[in-house]
XYZ file of C-alpha atoms in Angstrom:
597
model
C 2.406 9.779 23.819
C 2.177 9.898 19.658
C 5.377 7.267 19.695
C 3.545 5.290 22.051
C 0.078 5.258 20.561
C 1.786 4.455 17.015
C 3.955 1.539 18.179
C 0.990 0.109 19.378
C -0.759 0.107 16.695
C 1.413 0.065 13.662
C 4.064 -2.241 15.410
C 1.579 -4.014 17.348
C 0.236 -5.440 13.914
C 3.430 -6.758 12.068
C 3.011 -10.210 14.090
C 2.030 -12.934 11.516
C -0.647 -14.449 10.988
C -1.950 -12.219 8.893
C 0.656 -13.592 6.352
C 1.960 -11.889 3.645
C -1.121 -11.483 1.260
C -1.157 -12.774 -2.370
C -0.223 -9.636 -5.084
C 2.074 -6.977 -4.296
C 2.599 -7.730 -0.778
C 4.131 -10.646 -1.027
C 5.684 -9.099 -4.269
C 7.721 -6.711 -2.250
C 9.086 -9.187 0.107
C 10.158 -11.366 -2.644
C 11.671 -8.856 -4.320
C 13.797 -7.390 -1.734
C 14.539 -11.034 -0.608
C 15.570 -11.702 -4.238
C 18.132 -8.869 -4.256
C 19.426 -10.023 -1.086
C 20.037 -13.024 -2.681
C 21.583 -11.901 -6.055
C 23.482 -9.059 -4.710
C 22.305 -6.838 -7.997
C 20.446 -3.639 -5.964
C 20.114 -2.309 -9.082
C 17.102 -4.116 -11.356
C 14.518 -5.364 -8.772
C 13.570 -9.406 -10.463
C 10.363 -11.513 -10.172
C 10.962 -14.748 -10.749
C 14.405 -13.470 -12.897
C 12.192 -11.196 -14.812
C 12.550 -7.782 -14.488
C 10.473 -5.184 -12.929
C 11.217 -1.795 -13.311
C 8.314 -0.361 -12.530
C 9.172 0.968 -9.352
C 11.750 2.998 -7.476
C 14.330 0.508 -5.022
C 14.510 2.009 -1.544
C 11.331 0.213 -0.063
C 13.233 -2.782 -1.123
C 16.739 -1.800 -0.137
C 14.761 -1.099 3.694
C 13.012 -4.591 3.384
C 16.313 -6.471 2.466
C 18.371 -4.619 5.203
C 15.142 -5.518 7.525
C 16.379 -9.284 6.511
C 20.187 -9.001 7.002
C 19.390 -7.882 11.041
C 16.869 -10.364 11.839
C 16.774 -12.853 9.161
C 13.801 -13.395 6.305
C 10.800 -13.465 8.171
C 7.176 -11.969 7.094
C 7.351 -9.883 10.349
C 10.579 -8.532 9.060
C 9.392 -7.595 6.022
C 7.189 -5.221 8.167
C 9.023 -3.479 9.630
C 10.720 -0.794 7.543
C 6.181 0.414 6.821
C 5.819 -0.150 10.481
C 8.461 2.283 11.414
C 7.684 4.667 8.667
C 4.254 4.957 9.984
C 5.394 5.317 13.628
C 8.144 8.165 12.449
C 5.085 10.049 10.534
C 3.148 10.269 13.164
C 6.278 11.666 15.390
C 7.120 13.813 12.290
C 3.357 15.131 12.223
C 3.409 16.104 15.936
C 6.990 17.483 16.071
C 5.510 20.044 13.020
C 2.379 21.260 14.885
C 4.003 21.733 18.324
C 6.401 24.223 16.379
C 4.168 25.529 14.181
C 0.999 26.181 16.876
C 1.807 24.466 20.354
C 2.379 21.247 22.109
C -1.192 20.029 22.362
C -2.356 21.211 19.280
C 0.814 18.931 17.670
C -0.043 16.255 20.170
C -3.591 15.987 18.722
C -2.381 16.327 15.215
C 0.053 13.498 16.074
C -2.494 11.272 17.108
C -5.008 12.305 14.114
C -2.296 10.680 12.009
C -1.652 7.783 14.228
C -5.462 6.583 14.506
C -7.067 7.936 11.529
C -8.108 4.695 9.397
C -6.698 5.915 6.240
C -2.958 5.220 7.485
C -3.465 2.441 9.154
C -5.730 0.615 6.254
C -2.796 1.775 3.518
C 0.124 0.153 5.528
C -1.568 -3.314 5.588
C 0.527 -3.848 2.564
C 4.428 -3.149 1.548
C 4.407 -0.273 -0.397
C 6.361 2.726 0.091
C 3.642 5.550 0.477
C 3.895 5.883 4.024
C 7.362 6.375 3.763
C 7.606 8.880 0.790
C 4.606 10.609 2.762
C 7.448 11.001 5.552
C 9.185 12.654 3.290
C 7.301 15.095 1.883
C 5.576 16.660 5.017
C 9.416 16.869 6.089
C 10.352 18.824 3.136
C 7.368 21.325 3.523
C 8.333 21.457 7.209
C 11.854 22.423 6.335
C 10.618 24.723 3.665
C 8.485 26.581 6.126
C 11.288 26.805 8.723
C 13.750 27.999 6.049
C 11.501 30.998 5.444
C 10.710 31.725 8.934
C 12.192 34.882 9.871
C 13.183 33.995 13.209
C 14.992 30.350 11.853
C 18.989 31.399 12.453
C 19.802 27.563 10.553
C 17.401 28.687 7.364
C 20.024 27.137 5.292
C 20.530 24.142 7.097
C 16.602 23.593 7.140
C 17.042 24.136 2.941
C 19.247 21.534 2.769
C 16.697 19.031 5.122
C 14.173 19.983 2.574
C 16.619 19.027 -0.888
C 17.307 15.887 1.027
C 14.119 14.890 1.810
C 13.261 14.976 -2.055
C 15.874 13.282 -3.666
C 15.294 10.436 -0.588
C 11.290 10.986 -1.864
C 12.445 9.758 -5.506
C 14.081 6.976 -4.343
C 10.836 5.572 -2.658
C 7.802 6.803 -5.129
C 9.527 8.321 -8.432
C 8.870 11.877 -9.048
C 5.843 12.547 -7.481
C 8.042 12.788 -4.203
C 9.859 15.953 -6.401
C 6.236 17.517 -7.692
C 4.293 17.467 -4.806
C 6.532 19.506 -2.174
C 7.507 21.579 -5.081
C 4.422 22.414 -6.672
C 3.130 23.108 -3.157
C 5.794 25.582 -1.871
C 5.844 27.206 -5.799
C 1.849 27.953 -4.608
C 2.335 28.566 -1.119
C 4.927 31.634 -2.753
C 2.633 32.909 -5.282
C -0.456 33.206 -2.669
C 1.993 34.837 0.163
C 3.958 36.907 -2.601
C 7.385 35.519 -1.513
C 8.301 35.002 -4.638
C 8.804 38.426 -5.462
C 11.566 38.838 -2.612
C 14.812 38.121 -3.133
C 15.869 37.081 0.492
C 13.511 34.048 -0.155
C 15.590 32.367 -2.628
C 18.950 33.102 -0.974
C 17.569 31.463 1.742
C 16.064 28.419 -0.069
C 19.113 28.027 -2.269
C 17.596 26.133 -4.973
C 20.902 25.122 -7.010
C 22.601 23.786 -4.089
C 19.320 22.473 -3.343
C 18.689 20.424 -6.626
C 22.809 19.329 -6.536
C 21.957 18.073 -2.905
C 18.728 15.562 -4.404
C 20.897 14.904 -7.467
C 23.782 13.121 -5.132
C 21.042 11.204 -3.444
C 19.101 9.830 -6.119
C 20.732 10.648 -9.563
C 23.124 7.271 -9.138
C 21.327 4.122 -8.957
C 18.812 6.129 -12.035
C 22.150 6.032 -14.128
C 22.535 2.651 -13.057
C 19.237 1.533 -13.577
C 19.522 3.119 -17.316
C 22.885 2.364 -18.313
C 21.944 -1.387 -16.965
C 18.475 -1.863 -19.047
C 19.066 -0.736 -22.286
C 17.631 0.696 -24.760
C 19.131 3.997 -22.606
C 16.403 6.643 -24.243
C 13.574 5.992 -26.067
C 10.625 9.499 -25.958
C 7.707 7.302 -27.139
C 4.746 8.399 -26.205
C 2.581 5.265 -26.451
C 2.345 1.920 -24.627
C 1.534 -1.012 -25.831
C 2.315 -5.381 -25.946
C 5.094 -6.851 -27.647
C 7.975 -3.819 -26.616
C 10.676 -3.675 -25.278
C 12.487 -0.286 -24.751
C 14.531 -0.185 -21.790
C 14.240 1.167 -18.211
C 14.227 4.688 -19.221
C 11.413 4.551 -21.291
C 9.683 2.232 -18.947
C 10.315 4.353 -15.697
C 9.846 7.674 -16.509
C 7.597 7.705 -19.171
C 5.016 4.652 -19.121
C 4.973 4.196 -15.657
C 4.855 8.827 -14.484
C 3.233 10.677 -18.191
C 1.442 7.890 -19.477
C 0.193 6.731 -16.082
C -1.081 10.168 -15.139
C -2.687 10.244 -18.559
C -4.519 7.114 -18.087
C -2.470 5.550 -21.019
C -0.033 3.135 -19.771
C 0.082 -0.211 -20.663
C 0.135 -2.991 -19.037
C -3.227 -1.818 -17.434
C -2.872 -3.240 -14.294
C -4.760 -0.804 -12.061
C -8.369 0.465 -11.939
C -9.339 4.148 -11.023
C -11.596 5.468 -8.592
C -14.527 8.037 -9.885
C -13.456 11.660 -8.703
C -16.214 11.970 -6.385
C -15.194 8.926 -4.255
C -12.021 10.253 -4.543
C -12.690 13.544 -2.487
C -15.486 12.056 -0.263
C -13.667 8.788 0.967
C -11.344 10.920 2.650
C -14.265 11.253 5.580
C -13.682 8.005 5.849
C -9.664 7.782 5.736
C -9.246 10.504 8.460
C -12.605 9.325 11.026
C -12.506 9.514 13.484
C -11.055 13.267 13.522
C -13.099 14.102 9.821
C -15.460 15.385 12.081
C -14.270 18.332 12.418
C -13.494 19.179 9.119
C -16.092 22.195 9.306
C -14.218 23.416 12.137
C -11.010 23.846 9.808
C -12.877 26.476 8.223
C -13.183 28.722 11.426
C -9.248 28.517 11.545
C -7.051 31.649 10.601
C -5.294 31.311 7.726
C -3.924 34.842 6.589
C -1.414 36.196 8.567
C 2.084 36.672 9.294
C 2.291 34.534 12.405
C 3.585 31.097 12.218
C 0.840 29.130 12.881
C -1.295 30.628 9.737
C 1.680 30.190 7.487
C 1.299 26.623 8.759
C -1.910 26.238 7.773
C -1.774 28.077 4.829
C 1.037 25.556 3.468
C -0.876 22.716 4.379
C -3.575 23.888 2.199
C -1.444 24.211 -0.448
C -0.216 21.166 0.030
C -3.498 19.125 0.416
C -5.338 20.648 -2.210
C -2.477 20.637 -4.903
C -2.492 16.976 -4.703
C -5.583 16.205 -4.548
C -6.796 18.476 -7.397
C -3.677 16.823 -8.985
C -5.389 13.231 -8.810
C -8.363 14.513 -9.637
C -6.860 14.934 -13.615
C -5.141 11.372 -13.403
C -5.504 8.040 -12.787
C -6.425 7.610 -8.932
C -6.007 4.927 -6.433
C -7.827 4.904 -2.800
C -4.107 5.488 -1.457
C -2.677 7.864 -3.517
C -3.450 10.309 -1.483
C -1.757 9.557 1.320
C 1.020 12.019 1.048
C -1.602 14.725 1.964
C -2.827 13.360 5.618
C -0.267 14.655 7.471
C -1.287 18.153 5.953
C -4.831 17.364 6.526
C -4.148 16.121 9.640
C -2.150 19.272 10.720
C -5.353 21.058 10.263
C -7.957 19.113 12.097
C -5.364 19.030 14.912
C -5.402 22.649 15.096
C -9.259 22.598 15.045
C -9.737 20.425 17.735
C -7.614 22.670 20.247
C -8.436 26.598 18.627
C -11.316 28.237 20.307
C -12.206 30.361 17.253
C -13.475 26.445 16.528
C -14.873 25.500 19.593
C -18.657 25.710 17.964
C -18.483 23.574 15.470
C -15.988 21.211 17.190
C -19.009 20.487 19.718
C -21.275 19.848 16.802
C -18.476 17.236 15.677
C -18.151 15.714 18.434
C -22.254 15.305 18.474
C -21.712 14.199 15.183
C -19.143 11.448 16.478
C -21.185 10.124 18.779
C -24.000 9.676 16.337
C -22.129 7.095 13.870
C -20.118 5.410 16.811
C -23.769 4.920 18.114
C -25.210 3.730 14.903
C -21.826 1.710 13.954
C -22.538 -0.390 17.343
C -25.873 -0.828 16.821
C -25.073 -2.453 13.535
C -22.820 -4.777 15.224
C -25.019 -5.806 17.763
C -27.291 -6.333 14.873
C -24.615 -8.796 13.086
C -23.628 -10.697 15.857
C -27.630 -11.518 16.225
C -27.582 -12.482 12.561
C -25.077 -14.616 12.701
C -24.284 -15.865 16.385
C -25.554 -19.411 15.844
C -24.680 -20.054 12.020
C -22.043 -22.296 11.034
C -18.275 -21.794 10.188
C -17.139 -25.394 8.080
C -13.779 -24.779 6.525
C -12.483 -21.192 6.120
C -14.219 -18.108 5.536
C -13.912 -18.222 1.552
C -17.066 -20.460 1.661
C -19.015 -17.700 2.619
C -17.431 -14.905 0.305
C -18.497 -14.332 -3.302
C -15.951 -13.344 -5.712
C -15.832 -10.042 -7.434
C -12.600 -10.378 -9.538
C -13.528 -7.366 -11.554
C -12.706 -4.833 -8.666
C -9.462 -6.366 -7.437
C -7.577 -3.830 -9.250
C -8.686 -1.244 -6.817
C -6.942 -1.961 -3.276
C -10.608 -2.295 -1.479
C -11.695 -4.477 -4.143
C -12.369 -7.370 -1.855
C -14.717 -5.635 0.571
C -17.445 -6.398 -2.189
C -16.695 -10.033 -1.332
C -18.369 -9.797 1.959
C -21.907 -11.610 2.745
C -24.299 -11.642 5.791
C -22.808 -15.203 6.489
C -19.057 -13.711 6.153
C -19.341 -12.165 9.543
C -20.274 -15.651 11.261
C -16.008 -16.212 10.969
C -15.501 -12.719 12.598
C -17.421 -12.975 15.879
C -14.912 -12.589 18.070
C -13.575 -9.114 15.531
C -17.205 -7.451 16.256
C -17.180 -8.034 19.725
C -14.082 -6.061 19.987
C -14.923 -3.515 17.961
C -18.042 -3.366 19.532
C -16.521 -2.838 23.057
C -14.221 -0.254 20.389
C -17.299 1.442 19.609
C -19.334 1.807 23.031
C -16.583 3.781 24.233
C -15.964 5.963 21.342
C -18.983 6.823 21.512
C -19.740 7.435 25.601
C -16.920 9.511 24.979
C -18.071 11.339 22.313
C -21.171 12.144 24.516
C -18.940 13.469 27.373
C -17.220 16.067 24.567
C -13.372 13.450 25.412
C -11.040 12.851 22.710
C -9.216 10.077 24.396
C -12.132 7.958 23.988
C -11.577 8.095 20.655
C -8.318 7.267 20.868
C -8.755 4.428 22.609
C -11.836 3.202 20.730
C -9.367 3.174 17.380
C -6.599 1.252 19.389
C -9.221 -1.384 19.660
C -10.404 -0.920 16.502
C -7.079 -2.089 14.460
C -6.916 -4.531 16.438
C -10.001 -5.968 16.150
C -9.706 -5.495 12.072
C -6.271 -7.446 12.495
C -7.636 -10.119 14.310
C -10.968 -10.377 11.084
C -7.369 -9.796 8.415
C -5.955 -13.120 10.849
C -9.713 -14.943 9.990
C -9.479 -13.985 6.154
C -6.088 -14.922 5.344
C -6.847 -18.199 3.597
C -8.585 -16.512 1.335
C -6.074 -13.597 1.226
C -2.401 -15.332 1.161
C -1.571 -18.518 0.431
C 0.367 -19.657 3.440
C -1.186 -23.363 3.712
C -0.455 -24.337 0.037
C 3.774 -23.395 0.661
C 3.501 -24.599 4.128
C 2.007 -28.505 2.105
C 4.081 -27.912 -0.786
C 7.629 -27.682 1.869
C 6.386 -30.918 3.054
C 5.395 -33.087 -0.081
C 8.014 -34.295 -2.296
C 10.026 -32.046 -4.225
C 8.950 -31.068 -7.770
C 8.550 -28.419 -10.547
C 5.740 -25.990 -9.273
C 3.507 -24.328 -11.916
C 1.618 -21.020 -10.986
C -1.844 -20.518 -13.083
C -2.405 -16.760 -14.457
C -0.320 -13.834 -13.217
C 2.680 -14.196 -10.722
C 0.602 -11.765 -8.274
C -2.300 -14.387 -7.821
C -0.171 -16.607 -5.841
C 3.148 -14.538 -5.055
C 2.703 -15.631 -1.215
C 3.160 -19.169 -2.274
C 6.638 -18.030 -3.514
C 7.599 -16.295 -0.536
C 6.513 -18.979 1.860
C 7.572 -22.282 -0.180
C 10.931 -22.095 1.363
C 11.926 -25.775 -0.237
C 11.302 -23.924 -3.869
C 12.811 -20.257 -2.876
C 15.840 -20.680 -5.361
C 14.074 -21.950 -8.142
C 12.438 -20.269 -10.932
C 8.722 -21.313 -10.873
C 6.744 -21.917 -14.513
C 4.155 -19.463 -14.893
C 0.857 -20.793 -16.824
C -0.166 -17.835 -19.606
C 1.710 -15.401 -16.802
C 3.109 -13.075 -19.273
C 0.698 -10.347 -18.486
C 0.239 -7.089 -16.016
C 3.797 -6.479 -14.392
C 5.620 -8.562 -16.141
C 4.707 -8.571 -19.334
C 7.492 -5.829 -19.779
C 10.113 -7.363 -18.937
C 9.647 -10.391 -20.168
C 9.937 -8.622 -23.516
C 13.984 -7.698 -22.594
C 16.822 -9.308 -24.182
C 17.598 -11.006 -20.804
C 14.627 -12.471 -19.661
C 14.576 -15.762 -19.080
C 13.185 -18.040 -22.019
C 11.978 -21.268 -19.836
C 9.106 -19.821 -17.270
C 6.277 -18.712 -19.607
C 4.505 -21.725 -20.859
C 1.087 -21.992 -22.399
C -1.726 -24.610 -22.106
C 0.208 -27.103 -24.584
C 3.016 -27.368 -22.912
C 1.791 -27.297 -19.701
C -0.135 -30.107 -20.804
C 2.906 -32.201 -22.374
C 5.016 -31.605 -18.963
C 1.800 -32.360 -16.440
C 1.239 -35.993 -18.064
C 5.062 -36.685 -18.038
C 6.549 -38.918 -15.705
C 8.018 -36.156 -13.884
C 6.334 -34.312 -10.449
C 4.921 -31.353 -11.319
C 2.710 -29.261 -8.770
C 0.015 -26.723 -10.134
C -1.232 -24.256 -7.916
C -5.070 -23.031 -8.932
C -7.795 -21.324 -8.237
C -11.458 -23.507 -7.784
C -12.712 -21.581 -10.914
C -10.450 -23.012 -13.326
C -10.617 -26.845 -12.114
C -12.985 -27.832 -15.025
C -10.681 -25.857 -17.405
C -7.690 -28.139 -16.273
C -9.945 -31.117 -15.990
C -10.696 -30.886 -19.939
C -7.229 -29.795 -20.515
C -5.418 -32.954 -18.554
C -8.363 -35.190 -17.509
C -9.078 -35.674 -14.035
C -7.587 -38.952 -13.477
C -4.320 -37.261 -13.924
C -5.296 -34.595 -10.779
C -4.469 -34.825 -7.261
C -5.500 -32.417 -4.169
C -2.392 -31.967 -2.060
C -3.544 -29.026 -0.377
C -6.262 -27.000 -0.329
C -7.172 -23.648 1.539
C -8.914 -20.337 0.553
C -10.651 -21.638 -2.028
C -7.211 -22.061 -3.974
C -5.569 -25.523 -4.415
C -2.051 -27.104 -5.064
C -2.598 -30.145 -7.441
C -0.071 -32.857 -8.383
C 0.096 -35.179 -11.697
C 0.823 -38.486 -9.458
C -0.215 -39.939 -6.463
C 2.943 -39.594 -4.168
C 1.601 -40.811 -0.682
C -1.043 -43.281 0.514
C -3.486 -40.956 1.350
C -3.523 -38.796 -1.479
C -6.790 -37.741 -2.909
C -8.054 -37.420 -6.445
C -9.517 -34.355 -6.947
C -13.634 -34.056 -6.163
C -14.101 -30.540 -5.827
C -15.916 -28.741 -8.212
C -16.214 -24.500 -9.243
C -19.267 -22.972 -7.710
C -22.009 -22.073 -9.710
């Protein structure tokens, strides 16, 4: 039932449209789609710039996605998709052995429906997958201690492989985390003191075993992107010191210390931090108070369980609590979390406070359809003209944090997502007559509906999300040289999408900044896709097609810059436009539109 309930959700939503969205979504695609291409696994490229910022196997999984079934944006999906679905499998498989089948059913599902997961898999990054990994190396920790485990050392060995496959996906967080966590699960249970509890964990064949799985392409990656070692301990434009440096010590110390540069990223206070996680695990962070009614100390399996996952949750969480934190980061602690509020829902040393959750459930179900109802009044009769970016406003400032946009929201916004309320409205009647009648499955089946509903309002938003229309006008219109404004990230969908420009390198307008501002610094990057205003200027009023692909904001900019006679709409969409410096057809417009003020 957990496979089933995740496939439909998390592979149920990797149909496009929504497209690939603009920054690192489309990012990952491209990259994996550029190493398909090159054949160099090794350094992961933007636009032949390098970017070593992260580890390779999300985009080895992506590219291998695009050998079996060709380069599509639903392929791209799939590798997350199935990481999410395996999770959830891997989250029920651990509580059915560590307290029974139906308490690991219900923590199966907790994973599988819990907003959190599905929220953080909307884009291609590897957390869901290195989150795999971890709760299977605490899994095979705990089962290479158990006394009545006759494979302990096989288990061991699960556990070292699961590691070394973490620091292939997410660095060496994937290493700290299940480490730090067992190293405290040991010192609170006083294994540490036994001998039998290192012969059994084995830790030099253990550290050999993640050394043969992710020690090579780190070599590589060095001995490829020289400088090989550089111990700096600051971060700052203009440098250049190799992948090592880059890797291990801008992107892991200085990172956790708040220090690296480029500054890319945005933190969330502490506070948020802790508390949002009500809101990643709802519907089942209801019955969080019922956790504490849970046994913990004992020598029976399931209390070991639960005493690991607290180790586990809380040493990662207290981790990001000293470091630089994103909503997502973390992720790797859900299954842990959701471990325990599987256990609550079926232990009757809980059953108290589980019906005061479940009271508790039905109360913000009840109030979340009420305020539904309350939209769809608001805005049942308004207009929709165009695409829902002329109802947004634009809060640039937060983009840095992975929720940034839902600040761009207005009253009018929800005029374009009628037919999303009304399904999650129908989502939340029955959560909550569930709730009423003390069912889980309601709620279940209410979050079914629920992603669903939020992928058909993602579907309504992607205009202003991805960039799909401007590479869909752009494979149509006469070829040219295409010019991105700002950052790569801005419009990396319209790479991935312009299929008649895919083996080109694209000029980037004052783009050497965030993620690759590094490596345009190295000795190899290319010299002839950075310009600046000047030149764009001398190549825009040439005689030869050039495309520029903007945002609305900066139209006056480039009207003072080029003069306007000199500016033609092709496309438009999102509030983002693709301009060209001739008319090439009949019909083509000069440009009208103006920034809003």
């Amino acid at each position: 039932m957990v496979v089933a309930v995740a496939a439909v959700i998390f592979l149920g939503c990797i149909i496009s449209p929504p497209s690939l969205m603009d920054d690192v979504d489309a990012v990952q695609a491209q990259i994996a789609r550029n190493m398909l291409d090159s054949g160099d696994w090794v350094t992961a490229r933007l636009n032949g710039v390098q970017y070593l910022e992260k580890s390779p196997l999300i985009y080895w999984m992506i590219a291998v996605s695009y050998e079996i079934f060709g380069v599509h944006d639903w392929s791209a999906r799939i590798p997350v998709a199935l990481s999410a679905v395996i999770l959830c499998w891997l989250t029920f498989r651990i509580g059915a052995w560590a307290f029974d089948a139906r308490a690991g059913l219900y923590s199966g599902l907790v994973m599988a429906t819990s907003i959190g997961l599905w929220l953080f898999t909307r884009i291609q990054i590897p957390d869901v997958t290195v989150t795999a990994t971890i709760a299977l190396a605490m899994w095979a920790f705990l089962r290479a201690l158990d006394p009545q485990e006759a494979r302990f050392s096989w288990w061991a060995a699960v556990m070292a492989g699961a590691i070394g496959t973490g620091l292939l996906l997410k660095g060496l967080i994937a290493a700290v985390f299940p480490i730090a966590a067992a190293l405290l699960y040991l010192g609170i249970t006083g294994l540490w003191k036994q001998r039998s509890t290192w012969q059994r964990l084995n830790i030099m064949r253990g550290v050999l075993i993640a050394l043969v799985i992710a020690a090579p392409w780190h070599v590589m990656a060095t001995l490829r992107n020289p400088p090989y070692f550089d111990f700096t301990m600051s971060s700052g434009p203009g440098h250049y010191r190799g992948f090592f440096w880059f890797y291990f010590l801008n992107e892991h110390v200085l990172r956790f210390l708040n220090l690296r540069f480029p500054r890319d990223y945005n933190t969330v206070p502490r506070a948020y931090f802790w508390l949002f996680h009500l809101l990643w695990l709802f519907p089942w962070s209801v019955y969080f108070p019922a956790v504490a009614k849970l046994k913990f100390k004992g020598d029976d399996r399931a209390s070991r369980m639960r005493l690991l996952c607290l180790c586990w949750a809380g040493f990662l969480l207290v981790f990001f609590t000293f470091s630089s934190t994103q909503e997502y980061y973390s992720m790797p602690a859900y299954p842990a979390l959701a471990l325990l509020l599987g256990s609550a829902v079926v232990d009757e040393r809980a059953a108290q406070w589980r019906k005061y959750g479940q009271i508790v459930l039905s109360l913000v179900t009840s109030v979340a359809l009420v305020a539904i109802i309350y939209l769809l009044a608001r805005v049942w009769n308004l207009p929709t003209p165009g695409d829902i970016s002329r109802a947004l406003v634009q809060h640039p400032e937060d983009y840095t944090l992975s929720l940034g946009h839902m600040g761009d929201l207005t009253i009018n916004a929800f005029a374009y997502l009628k037919l999303p309320l009304l399904i999650a409205g129908v989502a939340f009647l029955i959560g909550s007559r569930s709730s009423w009648r003390g069912s889980h499955v309601g709620a279940v089946a209410m979050m079914i509906l629920f992603f669903h509903a939020a992928r058909l309002a993602l579907v309504t938003f992607d205009p202003y999300l991805a960039s799909r229309p401007l590479a869909e006008a752009l494979n149509k219109a006469p070829h040219g040289k295409l010019i991105l404004d700002d950052q790569y990230y801005t419009y990396s969908s319209i790479v991935f999408y312009a299929s008649a420009y895919h083996s080109e390198r694209l000029l980037l307008l004052n783009g050497r900044v965030n993620n690759l501002e590094y490596g345009a610094n190295a000795p190899d990057a290319p010299k002839d896709v950075f310009i600046n205003d000047a030149e764009f200027r001398e190549r825009w009023l040439s005689p030869e097609l050039f495309y520029l692909c903007a945002d609305k904001e900066q139209v006056v900019r480039f009207e003072k810059l080029v003069g306007r006679e000199s500016m033609y709409t092709l496309a438009d969409s999102g509030g983002k436009f693709v301009f060209a410096n001739r008319r090439m057809v009949e019909n083509a417009r000069v440009i009208t539109v103006r920034p809003a003020r």
